[in-house]
Structure formats: structure tokens, C-alpha cells
mmCIF file of C-alpha atoms and ligand atoms in Angstrom:
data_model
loop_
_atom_site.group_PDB
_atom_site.id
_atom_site.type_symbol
_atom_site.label_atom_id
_atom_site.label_comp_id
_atom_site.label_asym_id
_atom_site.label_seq_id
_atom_site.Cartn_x
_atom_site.Cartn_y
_atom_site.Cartn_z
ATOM 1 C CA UNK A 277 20.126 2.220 0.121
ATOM 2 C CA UNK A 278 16.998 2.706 -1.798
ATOM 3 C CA UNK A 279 17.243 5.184 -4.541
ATOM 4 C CA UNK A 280 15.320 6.094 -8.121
ATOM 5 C CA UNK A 281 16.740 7.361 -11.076
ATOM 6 C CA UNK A 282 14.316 8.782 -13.641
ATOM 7 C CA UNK A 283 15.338 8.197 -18.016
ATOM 8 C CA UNK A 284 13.177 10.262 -20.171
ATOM 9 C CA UNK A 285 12.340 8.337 -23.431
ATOM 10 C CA UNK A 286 10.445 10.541 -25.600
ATOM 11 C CA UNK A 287 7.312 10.967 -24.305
ATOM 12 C CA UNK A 288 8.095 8.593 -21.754
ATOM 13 C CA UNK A 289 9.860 8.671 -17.995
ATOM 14 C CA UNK A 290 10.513 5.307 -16.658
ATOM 15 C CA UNK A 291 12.273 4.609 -13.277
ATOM 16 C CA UNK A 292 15.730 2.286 -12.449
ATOM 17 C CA UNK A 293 14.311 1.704 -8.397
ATOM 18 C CA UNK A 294 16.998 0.584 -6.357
ATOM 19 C CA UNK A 295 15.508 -1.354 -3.034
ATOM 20 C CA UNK A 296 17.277 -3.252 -0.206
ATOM 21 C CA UNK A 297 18.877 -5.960 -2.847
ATOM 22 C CA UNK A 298 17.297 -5.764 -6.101
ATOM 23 C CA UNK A 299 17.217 -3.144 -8.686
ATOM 24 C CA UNK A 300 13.709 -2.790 -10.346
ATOM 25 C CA UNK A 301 12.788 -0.884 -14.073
ATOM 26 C CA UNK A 302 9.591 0.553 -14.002
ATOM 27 C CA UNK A 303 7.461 0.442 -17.499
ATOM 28 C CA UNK A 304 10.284 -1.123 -20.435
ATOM 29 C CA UNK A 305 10.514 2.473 -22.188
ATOM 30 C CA UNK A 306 8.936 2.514 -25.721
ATOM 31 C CA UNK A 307 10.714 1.035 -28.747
ATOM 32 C CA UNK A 308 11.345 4.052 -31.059
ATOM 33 C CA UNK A 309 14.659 4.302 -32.779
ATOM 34 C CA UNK A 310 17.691 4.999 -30.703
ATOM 35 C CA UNK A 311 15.535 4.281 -27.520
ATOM 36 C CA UNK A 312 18.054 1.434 -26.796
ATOM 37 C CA UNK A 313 21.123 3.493 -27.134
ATOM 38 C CA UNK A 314 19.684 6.060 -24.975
ATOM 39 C CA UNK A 315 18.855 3.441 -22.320
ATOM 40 C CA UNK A 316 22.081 1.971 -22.336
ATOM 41 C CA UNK A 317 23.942 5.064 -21.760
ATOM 42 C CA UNK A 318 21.591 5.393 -18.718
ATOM 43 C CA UNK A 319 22.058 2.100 -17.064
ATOM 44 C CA UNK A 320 25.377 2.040 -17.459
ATOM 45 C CA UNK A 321 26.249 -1.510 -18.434
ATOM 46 C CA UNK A 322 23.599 -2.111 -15.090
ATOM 47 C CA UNK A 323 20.902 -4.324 -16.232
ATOM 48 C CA UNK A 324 18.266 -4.138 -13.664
ATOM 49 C CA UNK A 325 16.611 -7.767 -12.500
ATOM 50 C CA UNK A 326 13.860 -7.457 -13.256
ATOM 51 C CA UNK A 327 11.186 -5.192 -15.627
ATOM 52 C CA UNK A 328 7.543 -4.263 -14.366
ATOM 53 C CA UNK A 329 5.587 -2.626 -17.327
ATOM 54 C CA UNK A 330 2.570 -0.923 -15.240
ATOM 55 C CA UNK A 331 0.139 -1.940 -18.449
ATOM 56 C CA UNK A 332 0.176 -3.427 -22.065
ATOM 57 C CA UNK A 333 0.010 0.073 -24.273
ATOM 58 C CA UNK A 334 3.197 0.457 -26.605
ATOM 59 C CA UNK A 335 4.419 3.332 -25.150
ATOM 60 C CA UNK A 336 5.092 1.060 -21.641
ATOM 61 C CA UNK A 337 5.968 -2.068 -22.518
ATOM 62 C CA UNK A 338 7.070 -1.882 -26.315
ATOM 63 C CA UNK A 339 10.760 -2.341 -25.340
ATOM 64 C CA UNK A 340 9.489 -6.017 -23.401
ATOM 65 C CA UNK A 341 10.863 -8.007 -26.063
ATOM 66 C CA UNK A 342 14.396 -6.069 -26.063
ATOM 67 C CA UNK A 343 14.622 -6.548 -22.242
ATOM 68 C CA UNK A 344 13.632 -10.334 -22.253
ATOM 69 C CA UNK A 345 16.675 -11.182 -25.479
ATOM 70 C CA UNK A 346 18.821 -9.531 -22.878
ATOM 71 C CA UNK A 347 17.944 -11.943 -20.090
ATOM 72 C CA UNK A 348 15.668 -9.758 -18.211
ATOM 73 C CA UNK A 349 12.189 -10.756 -16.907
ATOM 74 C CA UNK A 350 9.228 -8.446 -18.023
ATOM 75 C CA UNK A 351 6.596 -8.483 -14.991
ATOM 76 C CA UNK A 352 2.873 -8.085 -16.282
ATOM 77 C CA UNK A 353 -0.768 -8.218 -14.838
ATOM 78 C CA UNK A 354 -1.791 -11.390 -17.453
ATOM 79 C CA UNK A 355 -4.768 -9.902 -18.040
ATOM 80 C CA UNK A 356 -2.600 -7.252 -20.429
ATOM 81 C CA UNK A 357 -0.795 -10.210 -22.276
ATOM 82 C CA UNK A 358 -2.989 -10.397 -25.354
ATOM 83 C CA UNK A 359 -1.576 -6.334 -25.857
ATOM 84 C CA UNK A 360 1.992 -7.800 -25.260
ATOM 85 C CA UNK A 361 1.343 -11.045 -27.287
ATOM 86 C CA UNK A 362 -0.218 -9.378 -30.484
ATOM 87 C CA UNK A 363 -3.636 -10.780 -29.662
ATOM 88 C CA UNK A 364 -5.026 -7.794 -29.033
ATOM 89 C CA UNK A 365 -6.335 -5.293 -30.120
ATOM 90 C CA UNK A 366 -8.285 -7.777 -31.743
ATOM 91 C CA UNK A 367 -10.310 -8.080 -35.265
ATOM 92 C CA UNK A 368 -13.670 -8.454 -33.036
ATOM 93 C CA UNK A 369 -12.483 -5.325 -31.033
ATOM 94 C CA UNK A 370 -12.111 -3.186 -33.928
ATOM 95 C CA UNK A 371 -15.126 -4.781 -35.633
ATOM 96 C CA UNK A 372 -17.164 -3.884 -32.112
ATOM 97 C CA UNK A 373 -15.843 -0.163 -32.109
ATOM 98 C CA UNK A 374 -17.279 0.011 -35.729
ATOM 99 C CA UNK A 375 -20.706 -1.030 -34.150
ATOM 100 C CA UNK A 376 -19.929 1.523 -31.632
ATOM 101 C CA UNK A 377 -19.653 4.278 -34.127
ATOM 102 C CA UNK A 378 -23.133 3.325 -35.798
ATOM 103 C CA UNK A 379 -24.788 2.899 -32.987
ATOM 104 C CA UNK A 380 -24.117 5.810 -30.761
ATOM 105 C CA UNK A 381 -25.643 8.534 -32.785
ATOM 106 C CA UNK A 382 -23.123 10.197 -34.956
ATOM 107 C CA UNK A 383 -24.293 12.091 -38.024
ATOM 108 C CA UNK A 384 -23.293 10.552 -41.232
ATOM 109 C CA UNK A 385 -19.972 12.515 -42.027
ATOM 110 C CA UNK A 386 -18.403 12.418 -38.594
ATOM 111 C CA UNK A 387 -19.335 8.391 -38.845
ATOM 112 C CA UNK A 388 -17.839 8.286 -41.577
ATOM 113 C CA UNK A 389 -14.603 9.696 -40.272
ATOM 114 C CA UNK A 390 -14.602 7.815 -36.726
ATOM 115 C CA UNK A 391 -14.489 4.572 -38.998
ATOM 116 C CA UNK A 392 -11.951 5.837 -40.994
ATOM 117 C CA UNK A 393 -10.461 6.494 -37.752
ATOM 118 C CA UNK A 394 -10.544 2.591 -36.461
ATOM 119 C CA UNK A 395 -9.189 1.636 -39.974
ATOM 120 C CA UNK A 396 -6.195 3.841 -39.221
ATOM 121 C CA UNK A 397 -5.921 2.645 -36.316
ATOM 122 C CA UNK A 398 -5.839 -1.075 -37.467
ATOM 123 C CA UNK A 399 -3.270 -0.626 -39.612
ATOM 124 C CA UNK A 400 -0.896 1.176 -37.178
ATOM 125 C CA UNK A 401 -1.392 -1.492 -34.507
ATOM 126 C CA UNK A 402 -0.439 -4.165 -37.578
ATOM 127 C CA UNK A 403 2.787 -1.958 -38.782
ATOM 128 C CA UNK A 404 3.804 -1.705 -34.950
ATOM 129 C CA UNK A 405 3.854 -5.427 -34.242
ATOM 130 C CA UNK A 406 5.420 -5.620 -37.843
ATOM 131 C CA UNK A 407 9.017 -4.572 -36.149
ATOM 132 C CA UNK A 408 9.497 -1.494 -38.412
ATOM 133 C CA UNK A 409 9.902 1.912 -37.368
ATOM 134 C CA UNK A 410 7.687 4.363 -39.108
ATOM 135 C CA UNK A 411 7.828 7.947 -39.577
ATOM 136 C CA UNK A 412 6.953 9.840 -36.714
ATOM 137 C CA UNK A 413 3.380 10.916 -36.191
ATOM 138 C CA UNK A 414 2.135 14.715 -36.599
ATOM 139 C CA UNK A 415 2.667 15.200 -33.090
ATOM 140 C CA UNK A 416 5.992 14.367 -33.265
ATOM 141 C CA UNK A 417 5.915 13.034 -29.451
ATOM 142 C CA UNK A 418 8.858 10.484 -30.580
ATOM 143 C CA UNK A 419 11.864 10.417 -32.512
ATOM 144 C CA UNK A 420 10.335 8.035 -34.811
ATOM 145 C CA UNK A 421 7.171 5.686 -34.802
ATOM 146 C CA UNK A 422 7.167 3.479 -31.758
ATOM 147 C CA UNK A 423 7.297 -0.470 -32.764
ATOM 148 C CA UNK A 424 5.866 -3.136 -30.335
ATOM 149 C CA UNK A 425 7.843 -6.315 -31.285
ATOM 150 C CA UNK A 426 5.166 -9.314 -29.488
ATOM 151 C CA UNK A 427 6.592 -11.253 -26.558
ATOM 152 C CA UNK A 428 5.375 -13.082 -23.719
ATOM 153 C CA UNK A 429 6.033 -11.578 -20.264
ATOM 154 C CA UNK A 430 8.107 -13.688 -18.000
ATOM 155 C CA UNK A 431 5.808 -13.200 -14.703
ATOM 156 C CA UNK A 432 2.418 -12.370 -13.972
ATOM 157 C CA UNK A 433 2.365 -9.607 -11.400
ATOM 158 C CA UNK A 434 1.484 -12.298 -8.533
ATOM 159 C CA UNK A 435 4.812 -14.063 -9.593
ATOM 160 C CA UNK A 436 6.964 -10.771 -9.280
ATOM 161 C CA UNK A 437 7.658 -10.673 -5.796
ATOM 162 C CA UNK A 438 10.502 -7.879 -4.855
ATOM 163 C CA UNK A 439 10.758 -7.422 -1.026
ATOM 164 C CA UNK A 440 9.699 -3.528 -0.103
ATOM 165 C CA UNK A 441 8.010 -2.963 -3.233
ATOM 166 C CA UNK A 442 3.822 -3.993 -3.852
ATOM 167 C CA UNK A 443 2.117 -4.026 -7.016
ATOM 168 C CA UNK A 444 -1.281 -3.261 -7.100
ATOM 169 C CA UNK A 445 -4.109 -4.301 -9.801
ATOM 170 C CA UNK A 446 -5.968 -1.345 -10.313
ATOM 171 C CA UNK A 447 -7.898 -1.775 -13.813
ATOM 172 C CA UNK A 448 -9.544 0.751 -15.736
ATOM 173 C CA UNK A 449 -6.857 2.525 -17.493
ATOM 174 C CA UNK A 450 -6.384 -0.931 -18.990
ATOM 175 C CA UNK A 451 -7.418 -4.265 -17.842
ATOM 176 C CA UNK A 452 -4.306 -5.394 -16.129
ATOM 177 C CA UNK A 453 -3.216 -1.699 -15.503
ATOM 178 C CA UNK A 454 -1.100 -1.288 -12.246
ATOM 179 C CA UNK A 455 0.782 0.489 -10.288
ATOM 180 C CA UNK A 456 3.540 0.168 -8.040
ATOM 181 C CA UNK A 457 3.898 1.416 -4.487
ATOM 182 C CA UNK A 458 7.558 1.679 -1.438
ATOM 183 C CA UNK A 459 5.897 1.976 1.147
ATOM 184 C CA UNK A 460 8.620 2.381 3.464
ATOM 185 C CA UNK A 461 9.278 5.740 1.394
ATOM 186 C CA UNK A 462 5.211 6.576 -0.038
ATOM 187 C CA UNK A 463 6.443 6.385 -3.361
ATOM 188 C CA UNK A 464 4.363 5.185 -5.939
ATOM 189 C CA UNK A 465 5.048 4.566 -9.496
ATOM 190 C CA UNK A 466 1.657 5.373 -11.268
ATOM 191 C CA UNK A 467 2.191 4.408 -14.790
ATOM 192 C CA UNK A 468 -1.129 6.054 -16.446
ATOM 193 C CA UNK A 469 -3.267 6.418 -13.302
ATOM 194 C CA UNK A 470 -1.925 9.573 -12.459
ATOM 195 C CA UNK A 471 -0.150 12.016 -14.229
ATOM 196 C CA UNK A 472 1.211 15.958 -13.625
ATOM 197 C CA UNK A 473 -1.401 18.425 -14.248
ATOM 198 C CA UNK A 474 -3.968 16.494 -16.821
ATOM 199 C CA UNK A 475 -6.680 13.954 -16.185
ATOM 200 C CA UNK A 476 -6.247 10.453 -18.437
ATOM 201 C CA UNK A 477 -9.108 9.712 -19.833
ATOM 202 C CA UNK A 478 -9.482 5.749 -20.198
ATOM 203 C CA UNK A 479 -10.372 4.952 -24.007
ATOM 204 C CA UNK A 480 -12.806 3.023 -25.336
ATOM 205 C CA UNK A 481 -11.428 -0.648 -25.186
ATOM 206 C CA UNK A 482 -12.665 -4.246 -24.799
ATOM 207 C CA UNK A 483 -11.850 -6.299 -22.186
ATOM 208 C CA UNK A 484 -10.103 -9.518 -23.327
ATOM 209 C CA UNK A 485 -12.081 -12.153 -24.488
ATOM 210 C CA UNK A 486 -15.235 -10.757 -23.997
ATOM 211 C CA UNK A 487 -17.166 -10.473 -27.385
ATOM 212 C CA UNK A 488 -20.944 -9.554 -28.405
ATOM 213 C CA UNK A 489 -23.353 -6.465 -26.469
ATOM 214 C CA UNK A 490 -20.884 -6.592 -23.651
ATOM 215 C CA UNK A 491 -17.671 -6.366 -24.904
ATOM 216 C CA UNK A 492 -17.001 -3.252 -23.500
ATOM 217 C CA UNK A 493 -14.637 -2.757 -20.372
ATOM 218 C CA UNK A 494 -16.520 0.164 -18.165
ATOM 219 C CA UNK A 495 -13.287 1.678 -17.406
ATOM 220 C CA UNK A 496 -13.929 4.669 -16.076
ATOM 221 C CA UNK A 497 -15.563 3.428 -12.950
ATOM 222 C CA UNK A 498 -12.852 1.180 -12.165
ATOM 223 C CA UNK A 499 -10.514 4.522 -12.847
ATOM 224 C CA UNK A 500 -12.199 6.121 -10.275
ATOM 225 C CA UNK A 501 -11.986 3.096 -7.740
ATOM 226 C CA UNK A 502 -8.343 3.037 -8.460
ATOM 227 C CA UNK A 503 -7.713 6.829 -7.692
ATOM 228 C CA UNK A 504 -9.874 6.207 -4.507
ATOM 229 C CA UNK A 505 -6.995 3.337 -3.638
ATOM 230 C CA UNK A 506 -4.341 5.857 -4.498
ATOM 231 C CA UNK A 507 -5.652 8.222 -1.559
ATOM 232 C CA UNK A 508 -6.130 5.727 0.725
ATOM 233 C CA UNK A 509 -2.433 4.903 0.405
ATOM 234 C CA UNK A 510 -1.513 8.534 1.284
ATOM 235 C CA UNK A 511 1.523 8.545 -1.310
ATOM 236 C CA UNK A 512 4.626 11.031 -0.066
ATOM 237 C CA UNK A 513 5.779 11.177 -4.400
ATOM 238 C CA UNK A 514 4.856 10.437 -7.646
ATOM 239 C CA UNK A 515 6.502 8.747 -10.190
ATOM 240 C CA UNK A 516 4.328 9.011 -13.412
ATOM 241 C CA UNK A 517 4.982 7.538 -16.385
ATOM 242 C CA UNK A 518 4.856 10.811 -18.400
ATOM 243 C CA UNK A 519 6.373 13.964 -17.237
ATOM 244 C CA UNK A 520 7.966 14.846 -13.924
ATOM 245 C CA UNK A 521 7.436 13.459 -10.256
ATOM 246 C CA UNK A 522 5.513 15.283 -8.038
ATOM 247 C CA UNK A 523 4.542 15.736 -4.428
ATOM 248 C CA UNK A 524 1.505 16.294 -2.719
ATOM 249 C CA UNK A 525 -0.266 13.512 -4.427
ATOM 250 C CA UNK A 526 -3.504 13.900 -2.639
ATOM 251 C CA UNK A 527 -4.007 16.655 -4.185
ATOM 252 C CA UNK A 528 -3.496 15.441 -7.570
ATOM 253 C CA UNK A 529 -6.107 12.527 -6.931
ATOM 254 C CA UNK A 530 -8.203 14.491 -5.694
ATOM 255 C CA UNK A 531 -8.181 17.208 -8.747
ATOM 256 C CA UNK A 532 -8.674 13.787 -10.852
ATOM 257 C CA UNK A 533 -11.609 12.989 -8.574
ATOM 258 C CA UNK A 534 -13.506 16.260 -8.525
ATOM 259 C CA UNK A 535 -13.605 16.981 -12.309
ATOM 260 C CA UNK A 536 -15.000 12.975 -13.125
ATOM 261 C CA UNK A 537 -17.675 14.687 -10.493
ATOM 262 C CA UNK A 538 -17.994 17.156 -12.310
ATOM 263 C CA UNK A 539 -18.182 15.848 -15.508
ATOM 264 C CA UNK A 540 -20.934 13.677 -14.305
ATOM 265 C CA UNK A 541 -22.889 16.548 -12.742
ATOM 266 C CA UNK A 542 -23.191 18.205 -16.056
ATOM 267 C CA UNK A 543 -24.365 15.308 -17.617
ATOM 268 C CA UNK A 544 -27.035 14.283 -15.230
ATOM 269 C CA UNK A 545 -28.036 17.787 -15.834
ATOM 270 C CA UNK A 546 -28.490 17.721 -19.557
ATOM 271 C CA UNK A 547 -30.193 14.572 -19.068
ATOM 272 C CA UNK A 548 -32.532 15.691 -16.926
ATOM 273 C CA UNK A 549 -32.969 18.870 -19.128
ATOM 274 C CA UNK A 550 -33.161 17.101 -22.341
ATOM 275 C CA UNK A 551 -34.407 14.256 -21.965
ATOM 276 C CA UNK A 552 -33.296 10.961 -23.571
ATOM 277 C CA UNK A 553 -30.066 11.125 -25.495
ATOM 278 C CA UNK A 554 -27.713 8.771 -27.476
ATOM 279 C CA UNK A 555 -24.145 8.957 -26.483
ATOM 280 C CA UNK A 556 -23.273 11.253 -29.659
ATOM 281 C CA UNK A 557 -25.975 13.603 -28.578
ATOM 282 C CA UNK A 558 -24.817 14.329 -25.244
ATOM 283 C CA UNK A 559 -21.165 14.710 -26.483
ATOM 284 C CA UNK A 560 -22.621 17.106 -28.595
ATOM 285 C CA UNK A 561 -24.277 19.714 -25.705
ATOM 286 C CA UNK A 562 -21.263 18.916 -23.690
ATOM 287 C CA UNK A 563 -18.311 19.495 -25.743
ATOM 288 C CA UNK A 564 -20.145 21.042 -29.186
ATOM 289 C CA UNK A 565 -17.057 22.503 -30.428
ATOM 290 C CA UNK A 566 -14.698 20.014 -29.662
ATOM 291 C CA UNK A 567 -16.714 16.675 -30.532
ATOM 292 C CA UNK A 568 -16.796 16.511 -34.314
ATOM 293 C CA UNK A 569 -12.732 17.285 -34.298
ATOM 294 C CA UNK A 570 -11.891 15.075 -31.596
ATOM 295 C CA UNK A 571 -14.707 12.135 -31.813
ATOM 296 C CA UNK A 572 -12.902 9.635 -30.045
ATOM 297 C CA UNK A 573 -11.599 11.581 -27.541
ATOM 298 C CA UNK A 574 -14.949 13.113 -26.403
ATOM 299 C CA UNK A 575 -17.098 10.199 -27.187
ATOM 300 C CA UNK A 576 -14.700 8.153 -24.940
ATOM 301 C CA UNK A 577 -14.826 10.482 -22.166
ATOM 302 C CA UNK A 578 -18.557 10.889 -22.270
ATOM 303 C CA UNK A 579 -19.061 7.203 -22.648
ATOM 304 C CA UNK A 580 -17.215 7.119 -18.996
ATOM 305 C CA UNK A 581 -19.261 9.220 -17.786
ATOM 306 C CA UNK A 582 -22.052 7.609 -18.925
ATOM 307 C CA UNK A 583 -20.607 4.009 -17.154
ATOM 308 C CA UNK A 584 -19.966 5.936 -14.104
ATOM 309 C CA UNK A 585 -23.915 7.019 -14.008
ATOM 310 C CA UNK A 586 -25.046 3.368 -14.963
ATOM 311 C CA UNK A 587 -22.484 1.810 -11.882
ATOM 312 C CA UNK A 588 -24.093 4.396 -9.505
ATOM 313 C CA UNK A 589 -27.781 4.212 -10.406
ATOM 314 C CA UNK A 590 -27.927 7.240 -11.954
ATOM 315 C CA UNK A 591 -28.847 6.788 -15.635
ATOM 316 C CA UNK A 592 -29.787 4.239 -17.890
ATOM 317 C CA UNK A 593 -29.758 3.297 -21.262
ATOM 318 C CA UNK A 594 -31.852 1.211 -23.403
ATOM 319 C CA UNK A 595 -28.955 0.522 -25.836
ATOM 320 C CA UNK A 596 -29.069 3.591 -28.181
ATOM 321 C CA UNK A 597 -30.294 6.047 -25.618
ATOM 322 C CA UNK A 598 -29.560 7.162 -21.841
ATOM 323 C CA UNK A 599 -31.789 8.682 -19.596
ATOM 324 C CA UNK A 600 -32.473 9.716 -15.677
ATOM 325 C CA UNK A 601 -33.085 6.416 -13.615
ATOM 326 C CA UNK A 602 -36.219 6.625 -12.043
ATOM 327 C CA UNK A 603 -34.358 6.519 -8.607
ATOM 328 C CA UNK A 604 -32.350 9.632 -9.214
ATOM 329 C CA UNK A 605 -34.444 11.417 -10.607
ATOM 330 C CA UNK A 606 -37.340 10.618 -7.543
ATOM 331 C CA UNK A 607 -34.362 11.623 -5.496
ATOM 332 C CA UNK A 608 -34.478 15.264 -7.281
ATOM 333 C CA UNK A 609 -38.082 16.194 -7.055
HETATM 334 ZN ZN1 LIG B 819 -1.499 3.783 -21.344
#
């Protein structure tokens, strides 16, 4: 019999999949304090046999190095060990997102602030992999501060092999972000690809190993390709890795789908408007209320839209500034 039993953790849903002779987790639940106790009560003395975290973020694969003490294999694309392994973020990725900040057109203060920002950030990745639990954050998602204790996942993806059940690469949330899909019942178990009622937004991130101008991952665009490989899969339910599952999944993609359109619309527009304009700049006439509050939020977004542009021939940039390719804009007129 193949069943699926959702555990809320916090902010968190993860899944206990039972298929035809193997019981699967999806995502290891985040390691805040009591998480375990709560997890235990929910298996039931049932240890599953074997752990898939969908990608390397703390929230989905913080509890990897609880599962594997207890004999269980954690399953993970390799290209999102370095975030399991403590590797990454690394000091050049932090030290690139500071070059980010200077060079995308911020006034002074809000620099000022985003850097602070990366510092913070820093310091909680450092305390995380440290083991202890911190006080919770102002949003008070979690019981506690999460903790990612490092480990080293027992599998690669390609090594995880359960019958009935596929796992698919599709990057751009993360490098080795996937999902994983019945397809004997259309379920799929979307991790952060595709959530109830809000589009993720893939942050600014490197992609590992890669240093210098190009150390940037163009997520977005490989978002996108990933949503497109959702639809074509046609899944019956949803399993996300936040919130509730959910039917008609089409429809979800394609709500995903139409505002990245339309996001990029509206930019194309002010470029075309405008003129030449640095990353900040566009943020600015796009989201001029919102961008100085939430910099890395909007600058993240609107660098994504930016990548999606560049990928399609729409825009280009000469390092500090993006403008109307020749192409589209001949296309216009
Ligand atoms: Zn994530």
C-alpha cells in the first residue's frame, strides 16, 4: 500500500512516503529544539530507510546529521554538499555579495545596511554549524533558532534508487535543488519549487566553486525551467515543503509562471522607458516603497529578472548597467 503521512515542524512539513517496500522521509525536518521529540512521537519507533532532503538550506536538511547517528542514509544532489558539509556558504561567497552590494547601485545608507546585512548573515550561518540553539528570530517561525550540525550525505541522488519513486534535478532554487515525483499516484514532493499560494523567489547565491565575475548562479532561469518540468509531469498533488498539500497543481505552476512574466514585462518596460539602469535603480521604479526595507529581497528578485532577460536575449548589461538588447528592442519598433 502506498501511503503519506505529513509532520509539521515549525515552519516546516516533511513527508514519511510509504511505497511498495520501502518507507521514504522527505526533507530531514529542521534542527530546532524539541524537533526530535516531536519527530519521534510521529514515527512511532518507525525509522524510515532512507532520508531525501530536496536541497541543502537548514530548514531541509538541518536534522541530516541526527538521521545519519541513527543509522539512516541522508540522500542529496552532491552539488548541495558544501551547504551540508559547512563549506558553504563560503568566505568568497559572502566576500562576492559584498561586491554585489557596491556594485549594483545602492545609495550609500542602504549599502551600508545590505553589508551589515551579509555580516549578519555570516555570523548566523557560523553559530548554526556551531551546534547551539539560539534564540528564536523576530519572526518567531521556530521554537528556537534552527542549528545545522555538518555531515556528509550518505548518497548522491543518482545512488538513491527507491522503486516507484524518481528524483529529479531541477536547480535554481539551489544548485542541487530537487524534487521528488510517484508517478503511479502524480504526487510530487516539491521541496521549495512550489509552494501554496506564494511565489519563492530564488536568492542571490553562488554556485559552488565558482569564484571571480561569474560567481553567480542565474537561478531564476533555471526556476523557471524547473516549473516548466513540473507541468509537463501533470502532477495529481502537492506535497510542499511549507504549508499544506494541494491539488490542481497546474494551476499553481502556472500562477508561478505568469507573474515571473510579468515581472519581466514590467521591467523590459522601464528599460525601454528609462533607459540604462543599474540593478538598484530598477528595483527602485519597480518596488520604490518596498526596496530600501527589504534590499535583499527585492534586489534578489529583480536580479532574476534581470538573468531571465539576459538568458532570453532581452537585455544586457555591461556590468554596472542593463539595457534593451538591440534585438528586442528592433523587435518593438
Ligand atoms: Zn530552501
Amino acid at each position: 500500500m502506498r501511503d503519506v503521512t505529513a509532520v509539521s515542524l515549525g515552519d516546516n512539513t516533511i513527508y514519511l512516503v510509504t511505497l511498495d517496500g520501502a518507507r521514504v522521509l522527505i526533507d530531514t525536518g529542521p534542527d530546532f529544539r524539541g524537533a526530535d521529540a516531536l519527530l519521534e512521537e510521529a514515527l512511532r519507533g518507525r525509522l524510515p530507510d532512507l532520508v531525501i532532503a530536496t536541497h541543502g538550506h537548514l530548514d531541509h536538511a538541518g536534522l541530516g546529521a541526527w538521521w545519519q547517528a541513527r543509522g539512516v542514509p541522508v540522500a542529496m544532489h552532491r552539488l548541495d554538499w558544501p551547504l551540508a558539509t559547512g563549506k558553504e556558504p563560503s568566505g568568497e561567497e559572502f566576500a562576492a555579495l559584498e561586491r554585489f552590494v557596491q556594485d549594483c547601485g545602492a545609495p550609500a545608507d542602504v549599502a551600508l545596511e545590505a553589508r551589515a546585512g551579509v555580516e549578519a548573515r555570516r555570523r548566523w550561518s557560523a553559530e548554526a554549524r556551531g551546534g547551539d540553539y539560539r534564540p528564536a528570530g523576530r519572526d518567531r517561525r521556530w521554537p528556537t533558532g534552527l542549528r545545522y550540525v555538518p555531515f556528509t550525505p550518505a548518497k548522491g541522488l543518482e545512488d538513491a534508487m527507491v522503486p516507484g519513486l524518481e528524483l529529479l534535478h531541477l536547480p535554481g532554487h539551489t544548485p542541487g535543488n530537487a524534487v521528488a515525483w510517484v508517478p503511479s499516484e502524480g504526487w510530487l514532493f516539491s521541496g521549495d519549487q512550489l509552494l501554496p499560494g506564494l511565489t519563492p523567489t530564488p536568492a542571490l547565491q553562488g554556485h559552488h566553486g565558482a569564484g571571480g565575475p561569474d560567481w553567480r548562479l542565474r537561478s531564476l532561469p533555471l526556476f523557471i525551467d524547473g516549473l516548466q518540468r513540473i507541468r509537463g509531469l501533470a502532477p495529481a498533488r502537492c506535497f510542499p515543503g511549507h504549508g499544506e498539500p494541494f491539488g490542481d497543481v497546474t494551476a499553481a505552476v502556472d500562477a508561478n509562471l505568469a507573474q515571473a512574466e510579468q515581472r519581466a514585462e514590467r521591467a523590459l518596460d522601464i528599460l525601454r522607458a528609462a533607459g540604462p539602469r543599474t540593478v538598484y535603480e530598477l528595483a527602485e521604479a519597480l518596488y520604490p516603497r518596498a526596496v530600501r526595507r527589504r534590499f535583499w529581497q527585492i534586489v534578489a528578485t529583480v536580479q532574476g529578472v534581470l538573468d531571465l532577460l539576459e538568458a532570453r536575449g532581452q537585455a544586457v548589461s555591461d556590468g554596472v548597467r542593463w539595457e534593451v538588447a538591440q534585438a528586442a528592442s528592433a523587435a518593438r519598433s
